[in-house]
Coordinates of C-alpha atoms in Angstrom, one line a residue:
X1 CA 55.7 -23.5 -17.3
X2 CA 57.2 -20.2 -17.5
X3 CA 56.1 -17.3 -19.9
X4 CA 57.3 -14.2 -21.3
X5 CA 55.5 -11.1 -20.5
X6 CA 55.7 -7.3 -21.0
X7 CA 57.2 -7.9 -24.3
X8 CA 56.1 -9.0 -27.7
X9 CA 59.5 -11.0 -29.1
X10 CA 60.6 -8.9 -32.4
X11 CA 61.1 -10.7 -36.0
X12 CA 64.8 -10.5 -35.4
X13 CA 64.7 -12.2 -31.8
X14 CA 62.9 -15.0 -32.7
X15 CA 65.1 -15.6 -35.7
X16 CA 68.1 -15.5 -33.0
X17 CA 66.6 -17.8 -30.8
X18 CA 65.9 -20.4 -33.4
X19 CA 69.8 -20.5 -33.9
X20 CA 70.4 -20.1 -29.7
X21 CA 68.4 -23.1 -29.3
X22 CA 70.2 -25.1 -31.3
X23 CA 73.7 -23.9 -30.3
X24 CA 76.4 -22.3 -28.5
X25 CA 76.2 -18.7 -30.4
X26 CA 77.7 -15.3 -30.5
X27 CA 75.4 -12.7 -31.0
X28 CA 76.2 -9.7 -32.0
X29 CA 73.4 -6.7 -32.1
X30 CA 73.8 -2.6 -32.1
X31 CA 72.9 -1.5 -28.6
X32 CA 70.2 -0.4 -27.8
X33 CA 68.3 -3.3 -29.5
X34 CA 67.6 -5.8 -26.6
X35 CA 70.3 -8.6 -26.4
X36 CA 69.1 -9.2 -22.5
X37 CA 65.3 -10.0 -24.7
X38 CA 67.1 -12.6 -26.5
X39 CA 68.7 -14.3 -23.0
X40 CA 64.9 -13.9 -21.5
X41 CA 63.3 -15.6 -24.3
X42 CA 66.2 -18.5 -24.4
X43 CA 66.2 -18.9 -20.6
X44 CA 62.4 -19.7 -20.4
X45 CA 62.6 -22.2 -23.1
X46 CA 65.6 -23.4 -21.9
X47 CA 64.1 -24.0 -17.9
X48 CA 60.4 -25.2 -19.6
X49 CA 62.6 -28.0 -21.5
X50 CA 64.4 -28.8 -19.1
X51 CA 63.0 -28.7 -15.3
X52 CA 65.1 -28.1 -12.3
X53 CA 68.0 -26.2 -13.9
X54 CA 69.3 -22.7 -13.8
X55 CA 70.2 -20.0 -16.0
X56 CA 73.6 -18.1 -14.7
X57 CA 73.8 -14.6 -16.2
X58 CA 77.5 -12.8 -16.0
X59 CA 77.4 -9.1 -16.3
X60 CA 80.9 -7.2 -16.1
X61 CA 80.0 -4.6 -13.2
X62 CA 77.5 -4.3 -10.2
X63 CA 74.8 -1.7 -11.5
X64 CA 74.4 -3.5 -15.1
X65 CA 74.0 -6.8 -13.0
X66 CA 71.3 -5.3 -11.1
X67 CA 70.0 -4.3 -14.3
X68 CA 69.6 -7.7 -16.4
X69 CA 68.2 -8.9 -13.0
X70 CA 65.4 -6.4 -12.6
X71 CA 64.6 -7.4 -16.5
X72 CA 64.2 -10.6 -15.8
X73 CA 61.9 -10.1 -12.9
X74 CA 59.9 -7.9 -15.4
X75 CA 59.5 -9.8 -18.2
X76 CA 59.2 -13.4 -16.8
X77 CA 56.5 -15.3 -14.7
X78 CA 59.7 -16.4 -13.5
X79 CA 59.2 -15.9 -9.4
X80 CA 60.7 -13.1 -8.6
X81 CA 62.6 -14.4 -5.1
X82 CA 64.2 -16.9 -7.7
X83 CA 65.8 -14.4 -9.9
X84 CA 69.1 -13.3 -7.4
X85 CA 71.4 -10.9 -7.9
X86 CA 75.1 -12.3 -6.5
X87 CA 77.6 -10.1 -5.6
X88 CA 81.1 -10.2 -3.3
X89 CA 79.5 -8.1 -0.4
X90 CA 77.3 -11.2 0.4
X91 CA 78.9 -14.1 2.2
X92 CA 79.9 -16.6 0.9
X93 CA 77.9 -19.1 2.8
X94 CA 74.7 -17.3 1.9
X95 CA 75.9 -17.3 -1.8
X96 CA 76.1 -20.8 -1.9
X97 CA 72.4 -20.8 -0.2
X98 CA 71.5 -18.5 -3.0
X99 CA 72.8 -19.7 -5.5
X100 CA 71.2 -23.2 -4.6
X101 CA 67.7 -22.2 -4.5
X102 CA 67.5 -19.6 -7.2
X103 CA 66.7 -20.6 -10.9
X104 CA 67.9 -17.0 -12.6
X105 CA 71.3 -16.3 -10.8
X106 CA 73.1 -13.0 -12.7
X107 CA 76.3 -12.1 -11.4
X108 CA 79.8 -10.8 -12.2
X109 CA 82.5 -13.1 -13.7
X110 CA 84.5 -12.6 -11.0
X111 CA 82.4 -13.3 -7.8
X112 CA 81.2 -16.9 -10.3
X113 CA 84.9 -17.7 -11.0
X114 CA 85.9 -17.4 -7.1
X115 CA 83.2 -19.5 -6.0
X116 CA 83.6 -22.8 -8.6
X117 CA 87.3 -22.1 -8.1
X118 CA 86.5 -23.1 -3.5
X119 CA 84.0 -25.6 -4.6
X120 CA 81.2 -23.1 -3.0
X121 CA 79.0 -23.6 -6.1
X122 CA 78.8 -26.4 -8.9
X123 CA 77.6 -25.6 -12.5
X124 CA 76.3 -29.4 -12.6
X125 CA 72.2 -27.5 -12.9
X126 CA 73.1 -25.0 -15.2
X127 CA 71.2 -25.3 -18.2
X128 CA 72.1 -21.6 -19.5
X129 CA 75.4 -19.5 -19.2
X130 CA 74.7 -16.1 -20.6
X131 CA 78.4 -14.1 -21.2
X132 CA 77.4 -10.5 -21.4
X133 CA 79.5 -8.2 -22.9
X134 CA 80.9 -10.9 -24.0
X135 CA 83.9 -8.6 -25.7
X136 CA 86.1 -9.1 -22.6
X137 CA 85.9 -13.1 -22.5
X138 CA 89.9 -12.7 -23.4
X139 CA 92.4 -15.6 -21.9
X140 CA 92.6 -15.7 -18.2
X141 CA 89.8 -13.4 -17.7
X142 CA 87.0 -14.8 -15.5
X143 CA 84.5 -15.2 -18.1
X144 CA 86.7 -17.7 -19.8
X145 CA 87.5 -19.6 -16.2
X146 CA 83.6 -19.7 -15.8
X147 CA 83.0 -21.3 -19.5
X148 CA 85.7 -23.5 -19.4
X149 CA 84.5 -25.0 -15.6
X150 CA 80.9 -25.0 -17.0
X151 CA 81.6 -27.0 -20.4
X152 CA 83.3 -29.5 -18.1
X153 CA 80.5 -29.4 -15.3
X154 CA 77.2 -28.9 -16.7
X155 CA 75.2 -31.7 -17.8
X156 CA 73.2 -29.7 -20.1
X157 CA 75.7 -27.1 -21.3
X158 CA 74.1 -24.2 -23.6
X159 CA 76.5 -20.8 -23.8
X160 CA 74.5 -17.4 -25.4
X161 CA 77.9 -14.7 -25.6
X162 CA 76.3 -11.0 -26.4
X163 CA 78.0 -8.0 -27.2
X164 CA 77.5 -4.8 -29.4
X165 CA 81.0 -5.1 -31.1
X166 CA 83.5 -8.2 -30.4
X167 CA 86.2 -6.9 -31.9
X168 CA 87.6 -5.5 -35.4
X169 CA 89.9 -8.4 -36.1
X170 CA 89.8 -11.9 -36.8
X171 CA 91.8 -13.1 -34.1
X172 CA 89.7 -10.9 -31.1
X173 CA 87.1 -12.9 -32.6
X174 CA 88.5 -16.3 -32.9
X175 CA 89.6 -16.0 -29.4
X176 CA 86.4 -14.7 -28.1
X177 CA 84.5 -18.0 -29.9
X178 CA 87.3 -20.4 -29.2
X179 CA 87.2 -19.2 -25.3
X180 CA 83.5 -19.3 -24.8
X181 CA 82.7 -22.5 -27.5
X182 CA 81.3 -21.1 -30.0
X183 CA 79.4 -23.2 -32.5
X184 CA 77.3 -20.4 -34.6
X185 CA 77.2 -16.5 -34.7
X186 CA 73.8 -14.0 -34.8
X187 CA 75.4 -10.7 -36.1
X188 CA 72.7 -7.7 -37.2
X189 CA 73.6 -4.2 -38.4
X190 CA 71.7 -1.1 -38.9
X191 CA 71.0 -2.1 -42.9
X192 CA 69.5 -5.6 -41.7
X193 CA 65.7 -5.9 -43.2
X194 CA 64.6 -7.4 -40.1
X195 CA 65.9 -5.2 -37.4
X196 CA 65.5 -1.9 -39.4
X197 CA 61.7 -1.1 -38.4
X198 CA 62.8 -1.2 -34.3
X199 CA 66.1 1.2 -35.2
X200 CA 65.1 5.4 -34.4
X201 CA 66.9 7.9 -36.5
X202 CA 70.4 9.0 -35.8
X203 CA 71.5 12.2 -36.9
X204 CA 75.5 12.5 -37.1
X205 CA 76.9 15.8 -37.4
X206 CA 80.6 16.2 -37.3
X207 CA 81.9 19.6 -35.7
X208 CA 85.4 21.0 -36.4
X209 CA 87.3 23.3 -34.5
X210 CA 90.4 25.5 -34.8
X211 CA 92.8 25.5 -32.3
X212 CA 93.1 29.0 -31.3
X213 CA 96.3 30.9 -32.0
X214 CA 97.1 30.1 -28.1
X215 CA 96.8 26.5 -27.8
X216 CA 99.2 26.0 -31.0
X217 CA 101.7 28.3 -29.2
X218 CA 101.6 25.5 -26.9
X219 CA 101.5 22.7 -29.1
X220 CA 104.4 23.8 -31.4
X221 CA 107.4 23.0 -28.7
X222 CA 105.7 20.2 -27.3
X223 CA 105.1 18.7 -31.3
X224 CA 109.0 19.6 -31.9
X225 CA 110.3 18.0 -28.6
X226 CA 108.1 14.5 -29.8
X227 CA 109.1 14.9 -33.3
X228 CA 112.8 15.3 -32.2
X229 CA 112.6 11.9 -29.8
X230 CA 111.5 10.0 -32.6
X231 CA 113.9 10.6 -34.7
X232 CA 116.6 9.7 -32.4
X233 CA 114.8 6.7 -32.0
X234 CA 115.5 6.1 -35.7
X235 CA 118.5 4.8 -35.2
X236 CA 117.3 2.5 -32.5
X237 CA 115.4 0.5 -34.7
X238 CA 111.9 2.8 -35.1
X239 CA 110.7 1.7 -38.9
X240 CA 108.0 4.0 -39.9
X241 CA 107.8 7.3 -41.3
X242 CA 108.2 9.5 -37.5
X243 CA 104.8 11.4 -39.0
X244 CA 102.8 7.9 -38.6
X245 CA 104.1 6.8 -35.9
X246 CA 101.5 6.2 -33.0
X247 CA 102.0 5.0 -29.5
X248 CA 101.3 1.3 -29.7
X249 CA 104.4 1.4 -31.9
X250 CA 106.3 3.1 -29.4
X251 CA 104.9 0.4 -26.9
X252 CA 105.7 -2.6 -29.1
X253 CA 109.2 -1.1 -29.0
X254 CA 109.3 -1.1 -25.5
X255 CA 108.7 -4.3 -25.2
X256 CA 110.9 -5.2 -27.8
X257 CA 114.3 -3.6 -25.8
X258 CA 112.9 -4.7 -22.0
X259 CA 113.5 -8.2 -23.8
X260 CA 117.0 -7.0 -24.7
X261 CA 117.4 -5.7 -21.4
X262 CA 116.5 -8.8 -19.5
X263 CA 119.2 -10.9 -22.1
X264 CA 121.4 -9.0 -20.4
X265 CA 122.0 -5.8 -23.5
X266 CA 122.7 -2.6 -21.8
X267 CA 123.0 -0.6 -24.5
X268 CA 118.8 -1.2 -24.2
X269 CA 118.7 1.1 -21.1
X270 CA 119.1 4.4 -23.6
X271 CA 116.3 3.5 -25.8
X272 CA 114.0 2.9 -22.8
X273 CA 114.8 6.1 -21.7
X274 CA 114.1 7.6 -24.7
X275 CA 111.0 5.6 -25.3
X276 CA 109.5 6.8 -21.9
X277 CA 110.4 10.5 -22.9
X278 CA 108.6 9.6 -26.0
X279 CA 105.2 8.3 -24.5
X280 CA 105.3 10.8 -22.0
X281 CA 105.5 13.6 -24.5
X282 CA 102.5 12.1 -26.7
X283 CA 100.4 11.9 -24.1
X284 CA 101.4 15.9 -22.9
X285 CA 100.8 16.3 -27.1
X286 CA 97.5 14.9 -26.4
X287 CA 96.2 16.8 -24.0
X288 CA 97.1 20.2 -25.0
X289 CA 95.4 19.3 -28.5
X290 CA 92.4 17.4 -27.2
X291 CA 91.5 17.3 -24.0
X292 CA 92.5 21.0 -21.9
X293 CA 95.3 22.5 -20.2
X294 CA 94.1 21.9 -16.9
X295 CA 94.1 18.3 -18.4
X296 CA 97.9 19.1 -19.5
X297 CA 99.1 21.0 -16.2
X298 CA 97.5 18.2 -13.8
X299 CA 99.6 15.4 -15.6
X300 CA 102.8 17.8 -15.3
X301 CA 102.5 17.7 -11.6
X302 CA 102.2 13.9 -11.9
X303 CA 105.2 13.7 -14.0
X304 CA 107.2 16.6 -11.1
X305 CA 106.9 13.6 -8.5
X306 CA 108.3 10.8 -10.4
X307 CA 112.1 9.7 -10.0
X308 CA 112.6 8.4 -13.3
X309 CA 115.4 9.8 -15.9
X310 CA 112.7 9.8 -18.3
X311 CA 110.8 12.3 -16.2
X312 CA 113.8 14.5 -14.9
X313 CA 114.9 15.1 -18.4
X314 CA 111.5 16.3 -19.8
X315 CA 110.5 18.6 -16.7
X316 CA 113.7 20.3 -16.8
X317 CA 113.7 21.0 -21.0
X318 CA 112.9 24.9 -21.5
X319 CA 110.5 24.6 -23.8
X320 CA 108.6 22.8 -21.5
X321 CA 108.9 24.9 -18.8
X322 CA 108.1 28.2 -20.7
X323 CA 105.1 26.0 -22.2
X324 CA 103.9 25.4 -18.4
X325 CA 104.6 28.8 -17.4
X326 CA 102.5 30.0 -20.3
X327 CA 99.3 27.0 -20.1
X328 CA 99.3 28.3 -15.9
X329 CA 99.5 32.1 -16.2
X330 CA 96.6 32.5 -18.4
X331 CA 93.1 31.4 -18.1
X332 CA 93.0 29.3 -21.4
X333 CA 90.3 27.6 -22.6
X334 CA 90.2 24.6 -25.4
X335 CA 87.3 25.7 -28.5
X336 CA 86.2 22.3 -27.8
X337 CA 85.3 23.4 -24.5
X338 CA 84.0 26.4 -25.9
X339 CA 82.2 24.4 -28.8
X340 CA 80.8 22.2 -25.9
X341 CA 79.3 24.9 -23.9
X342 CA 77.4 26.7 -27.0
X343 CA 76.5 23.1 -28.4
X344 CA 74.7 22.6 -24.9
X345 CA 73.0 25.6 -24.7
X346 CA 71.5 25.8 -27.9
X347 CA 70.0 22.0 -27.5
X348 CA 68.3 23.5 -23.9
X349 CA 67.2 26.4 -25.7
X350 CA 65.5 24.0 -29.0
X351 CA 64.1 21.8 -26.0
X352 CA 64.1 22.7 -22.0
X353 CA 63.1 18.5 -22.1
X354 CA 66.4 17.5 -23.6
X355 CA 68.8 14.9 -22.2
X356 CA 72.4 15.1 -23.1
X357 CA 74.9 12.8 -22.6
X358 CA 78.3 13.6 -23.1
X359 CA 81.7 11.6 -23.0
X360 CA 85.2 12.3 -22.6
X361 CA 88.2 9.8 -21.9
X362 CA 89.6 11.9 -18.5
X363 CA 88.5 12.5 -15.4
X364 CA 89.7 15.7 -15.6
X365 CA 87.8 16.8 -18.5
X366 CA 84.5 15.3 -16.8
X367 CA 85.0 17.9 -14.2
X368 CA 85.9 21.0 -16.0
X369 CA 83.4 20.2 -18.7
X370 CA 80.8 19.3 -15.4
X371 CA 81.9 23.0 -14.1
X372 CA 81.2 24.6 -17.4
X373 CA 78.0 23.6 -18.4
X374 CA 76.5 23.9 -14.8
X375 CA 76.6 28.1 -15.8
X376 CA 74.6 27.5 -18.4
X377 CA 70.7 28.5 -17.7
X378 CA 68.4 25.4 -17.3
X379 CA 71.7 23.1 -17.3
X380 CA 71.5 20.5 -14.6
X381 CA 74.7 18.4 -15.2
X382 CA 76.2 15.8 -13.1
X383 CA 79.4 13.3 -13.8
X384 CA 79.5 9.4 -13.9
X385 CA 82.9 7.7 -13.5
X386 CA 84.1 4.2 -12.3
X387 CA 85.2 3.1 -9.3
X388 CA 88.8 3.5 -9.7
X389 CA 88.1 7.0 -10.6
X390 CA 86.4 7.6 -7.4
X391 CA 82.8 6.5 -7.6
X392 CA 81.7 3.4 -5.6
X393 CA 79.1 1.3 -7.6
X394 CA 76.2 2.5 -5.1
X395 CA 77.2 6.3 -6.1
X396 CA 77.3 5.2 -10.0
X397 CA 73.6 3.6 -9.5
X398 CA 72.6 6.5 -7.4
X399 CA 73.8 9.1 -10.4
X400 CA 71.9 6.8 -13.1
X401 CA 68.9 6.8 -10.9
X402 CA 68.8 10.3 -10.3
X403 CA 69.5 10.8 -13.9
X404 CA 66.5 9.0 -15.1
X405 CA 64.1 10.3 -12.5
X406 CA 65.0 13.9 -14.3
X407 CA 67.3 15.0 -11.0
X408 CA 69.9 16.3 -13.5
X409 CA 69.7 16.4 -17.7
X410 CA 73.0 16.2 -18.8
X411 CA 75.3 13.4 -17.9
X412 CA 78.8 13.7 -18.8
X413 CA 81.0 10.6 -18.2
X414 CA 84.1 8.1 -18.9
X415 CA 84.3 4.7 -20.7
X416 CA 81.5 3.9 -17.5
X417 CA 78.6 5.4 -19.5
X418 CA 79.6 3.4 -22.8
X419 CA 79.2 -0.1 -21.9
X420 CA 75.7 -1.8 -21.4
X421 CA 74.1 0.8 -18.7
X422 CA 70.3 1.5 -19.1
X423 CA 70.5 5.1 -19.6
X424 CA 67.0 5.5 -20.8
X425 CA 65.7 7.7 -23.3
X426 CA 68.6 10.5 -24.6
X427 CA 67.9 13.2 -27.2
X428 CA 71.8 13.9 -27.8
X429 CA 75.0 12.0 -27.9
X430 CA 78.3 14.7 -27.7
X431 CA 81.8 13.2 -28.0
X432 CA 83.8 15.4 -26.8
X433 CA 87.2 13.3 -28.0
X434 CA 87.7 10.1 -29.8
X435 CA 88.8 6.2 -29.5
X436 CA 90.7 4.2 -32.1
X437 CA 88.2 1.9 -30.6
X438 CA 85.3 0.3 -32.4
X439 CA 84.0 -1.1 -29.5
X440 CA 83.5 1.5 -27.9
X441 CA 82.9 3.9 -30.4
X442 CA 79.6 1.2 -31.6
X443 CA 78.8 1.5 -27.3
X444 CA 78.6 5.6 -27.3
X445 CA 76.6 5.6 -30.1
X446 CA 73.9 2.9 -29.0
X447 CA 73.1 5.8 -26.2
X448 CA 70.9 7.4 -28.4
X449 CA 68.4 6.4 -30.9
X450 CA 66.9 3.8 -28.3
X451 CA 63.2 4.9 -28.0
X452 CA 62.8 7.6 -30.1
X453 CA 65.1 9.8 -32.7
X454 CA 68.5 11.1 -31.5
X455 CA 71.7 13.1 -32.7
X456 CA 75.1 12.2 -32.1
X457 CA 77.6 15.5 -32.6
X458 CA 81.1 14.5 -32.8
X459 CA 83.6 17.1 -31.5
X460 CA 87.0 17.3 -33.7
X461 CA 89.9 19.6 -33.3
X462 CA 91.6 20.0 -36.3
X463 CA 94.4 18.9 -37.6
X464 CA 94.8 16.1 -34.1
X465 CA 94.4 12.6 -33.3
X466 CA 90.5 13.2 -33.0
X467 CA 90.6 13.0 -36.7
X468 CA 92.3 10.2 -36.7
X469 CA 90.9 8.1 -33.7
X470 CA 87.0 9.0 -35.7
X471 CA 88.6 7.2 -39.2
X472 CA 89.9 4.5 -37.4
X473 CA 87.2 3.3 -35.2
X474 CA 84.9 4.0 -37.8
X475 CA 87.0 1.7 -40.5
X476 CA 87.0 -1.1 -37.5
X477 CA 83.3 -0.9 -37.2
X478 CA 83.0 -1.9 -40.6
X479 CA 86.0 -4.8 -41.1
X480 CA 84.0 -6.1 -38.1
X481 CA 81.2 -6.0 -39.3
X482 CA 82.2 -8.0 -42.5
X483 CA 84.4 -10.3 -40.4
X484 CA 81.3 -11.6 -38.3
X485 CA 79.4 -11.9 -41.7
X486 CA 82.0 -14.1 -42.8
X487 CA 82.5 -16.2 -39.9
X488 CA 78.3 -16.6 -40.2
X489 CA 78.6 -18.3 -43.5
X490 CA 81.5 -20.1 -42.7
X491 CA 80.1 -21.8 -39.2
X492 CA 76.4 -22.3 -41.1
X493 CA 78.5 -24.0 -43.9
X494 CA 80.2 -26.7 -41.5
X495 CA 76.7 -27.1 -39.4
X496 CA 75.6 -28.4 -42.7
X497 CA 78.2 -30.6 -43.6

C-alpha cells in the first residue's frame, strides 16, 4: 500500500478527490493552491485499488515535468526509481524500458503521443492520465491524441485535466471537456469557504503613467498613419467603428479576402496589402506606447529586410522615417521603464530580502528592463525566456534554480514564468504590460501570494491598450469563472439523473 506523506490533504482537496474518484473531472483551482496534491492523493488511491497499473502525468515543458516528478517522489512512499521522468533526449528503446517498469511516468504530451503513435508504449496499465495545464488540450494537440489513444486502450481509464483558467468562453471549455472526456468539473475561486483559509493576501495596486511629451511626438504619426489604413479599409468591408477596432478584427479579415483570393478575386490582393500595412502599423503603435523604442526601432529593422509591398510602402512613408530618425537620435526612455526602475528600488530599500518578479510580453523589453534594474544598488536581476527565444530548458532550470537558491532577486521574464513553474516564495508581482488574456493574466497573478502575503503592481500607460488588455482579461476571469460554475450544476444535475 502506498501513502501520502509530507502533506496533510486540505478540506478542499479531499472534497476534489471525492468527485476525481468517481469521474473523469476538470478541475480548476487559482495557482498557487496545489493541483499536483490533488493528482498525488488520486494517484495513490488509484494504484492501492488497483495493483499493477500506472499513473502517466503530461506536463507541457521539460522543467515543470521535472517538477511534478520531484513532487511525487516527495510526497509519496511511492519508490522513488519508479517515479521517471520521460523526455525526447532518452532513446526510445530505453523509454519503452522505462516506461515499462515505472508506476509514476510524467512526461510531455508530445514525447507520449510519439511513442503510442510507433507502438513503443501501450496505455493498456494505465490506471491514471493526469492532463496538466490542461488549457492547451485543443484539437490535434498531443494532449488530445494521448486521451483519445488512452480512452480506447486502457482498461481502467480515469482522466484528472488541471489548469488555473480553461478558458473565458463556453466553447474553449466545451472543447477542452469534450477532448479530454469530461464527466464532472472541480472549479474554486478566491471567495470559496473552503479554500479561503490556505489563500495569503494579495495587495493590487494599479500604477498609471503619462506618456511623456516625447513618446506622443512619436505616437501621433504613427496613430494617424493606422487610423488612415483603416478607414480605407472601410470600403473593403471593415464594420466597426475604426476607434474599436483591434487586431483580431483585422485578422478575421485577412482571412476573410485570402479565401477570396484563393476563389480566384483579384481585386483581394489590395485589401491584403492594406491589411498587412495595418497589422504592421498596430503592432509599431504598440510598441512605441507600451513596450520601448528600442522595442520599436528593433522591429523597424525587421520590417527594412522584408520584400513585401506591405513593408516597402510603410518604411518609405515620411512620417515614419522622421519618427525613426527621431526614436534613434535621442536616448528616450518609456515612464514605464522609468516607473519600473523607481518601483524596484523602493521594494529593495522597504526589504533588502525581497523577491520580485516581473513580466513583460518581448524579449526585448526583458533585456532593457534586465539592463536597467541591474544599476540599481542591491538589485541582482536576471531574465527567463523560452527556448525559441534563446534559452535551452537546462538554462531555464539552471535560472529558476539559481533564482531560488537567492543567486539573483529579481526575475524578469516572458509568458515562460506564467505557466505552472515552482517559483517559490515572491514578495512582489510587477506587470510591466498587459494580455487580453485571462489565462494568463489568472497564471501571473498565482506568482505571488503562495506562502506568505504578496503585492501585485500593475504598470498602465495611459490612455493605450494596457488599459484595455487589464479590463478585458479581468472581465474574462470572471465570465469564466461563472461559466465553470454553470457547467458544475449542469454535469452534477445529469450525474443524478
Amino acid at each position: 500500500m502506498y501513502h501520502i506523506r509530507e502533506f496533510t490533504p486540505r478540506e478542499y482537496q479531499e472534497n476534489i478527490l471525492r468527485t476525481t474518484k468517481e469521474r473523469n473531472t476538470l478541475v480548476c483551482l487559482p495557482t498557487g493552491t496545489g493541483k499536483t496534491k490533488n493528482a498525488i492523493l488520486l494517484s495513490v488511491h488509484r494504484l492501492n485499488t488497483l495493483p499493477n497499473t500506472k499513473t502517466l502525468v503530461l506536463s507541457p515543458t521539460k522543467p515543470l515535468s521535472k517538477q511534478i516528478c520531484d513532487e511525487f517522489k516527495d510526497s509519496t512512499t511511492i519508490l522513488p526509481n519508479k517515479i521517471t521522468l520521460l523526455t525526447g533526449m532518452i532513446s526510445p528503446n530505453q523509454r519503452k524500458e522505462l516506461f515499462n517498469t515505472s508506476e509514476v511516468i510524467v512526461a510531455t504530451p508530445q514525447t507520449i503521443a510519439n511513442d503510442t503513435k510507433n507502438k513503443l508504449i501501450s496505455l493498456e496499465d494505465v490506471s491514471l492520465l493526469v492532463i496538466d495545464e490542461c488549457h492547451r488540450s485543443k484539437q490535434r494537440f498531443a494532449n488530445t491524441i494521448v486521451s483519445s489513444s488512452y480512452k480506447q486502450e486502457a482498461k481502467h481509464p480515469r482522466i484528472l485535466a488541471l489548469t488555473a483558467s480553461p478558458g473565458a468562453t463556453r466553447e474553449k471549455i466545451e472543447e477542452i471537456c469534450k477532448n479530454l472526456h469530461i464527466e464532472g468539473v472541480e472549479i474554486r475561486t478566491e471567495e470559496d469557504e473552503d479554500i479561503k483559509p490556505y489563500l495569503q493576501k494579495k495587495e493590487i495596486q494599479h500604477i498609471k503613467v503619462d506618456l511623456t511629451p516625447e513618446i506622443k511626438q512619436l505616437q501621433e504619426p504613427i496613430k494617424k498613419m493606422y487610423l488612415e489604413k483603416l478607414s480605407v479599409l472601410k470600403g473593403f468591408g471593415l464594420s466597426k467603428p475604426i476607434n474599436i477596432v483591434n487586431k483580431r478584427d483585422l485578422l478575421l479579415m485577412q482571412k476573410r479576402y485570402q479565401a477570396e483570393l484563393g476563389r480566384g478575386n483579384r481585386a483581394a490582393f489590395s485589401a491584403l496589402s492594406l491589411l498587412a500595412q495595418a497589422i504592421k502599423i498596430s503592432y509599431m503603435l504598440e510598441l512605441i506606447e507600451t513596450q520601448s523604442l528600442h522595442s520599436f526601432n528593433t522591429y523597424m529593422k525587421k520590417i527594412e529586410q522584408e520584400t513585401s509591398k506591405a513593408a516597402k510602402t510603410i518604411v518609405s512613408d515620411k512620417r515614419v522615417i522622421e519618427v525613426r530618425k527621431k526614436s534613434e537620435g535621442g536616448n528616450i526612455l518609456h515612464p514605464k521603464m522609468l516607473k519600473i526602475k523607481e518601483l524596484v528600488s523602493s521594494e529593495l530599500e522597504q526589504n533588502k530580502e525581497a523577491r520580485i518578479i516581473i513580466f513583460a510580453n518581448y524579449r526585448t523589453a526583458v533585456d532593457e528592463i534586465n539592463k536597467l534594474l541591474s544599476a540599481i544598488p542591491g538589485a541582482r536581476p536576471t531574465i527567463l525566456v523560452g527556448q525559441k527565444l534563446g534559452f535551452s530548458q537546462k538554462e531555464q532550470m539552471e535560472i529558476i534554480e539559481k533564482f531560488n537558491n537567492n543567486v539573483y532577486n529579481i526575475l524578469i521574464g516572458t509568458s515562460i514564468t506564467e505557466e505552472g513553474l515552482s517559483i517559490g516564495s515572491l514578495d512582489t508581482a510587477i506587470f510591466y504590460d498587459h494580455t487580453g488574456s485571462e489565462i494568463r493574466k489568472i497564471q501571473r497573478s498565482g506568482r505571488v501570494g503562495r506562502i506568505k502575503s504578496g503585492k501585485i503592481i500593475n504598470i498602465i500607460a495611459k490612455g493605450t491598450r494596457d488599459e484595455a488588455l487589464l479590463w478585458t482579461s479581468h472581465r474574462k476571469e470572471k465570465k469564466m469563472q461563472n461559466l465553470l460554475g454553470f457547467m458544475k450544476q449542469k454535469l452534477e444535475k445529469q450525474q443524478r439523473l
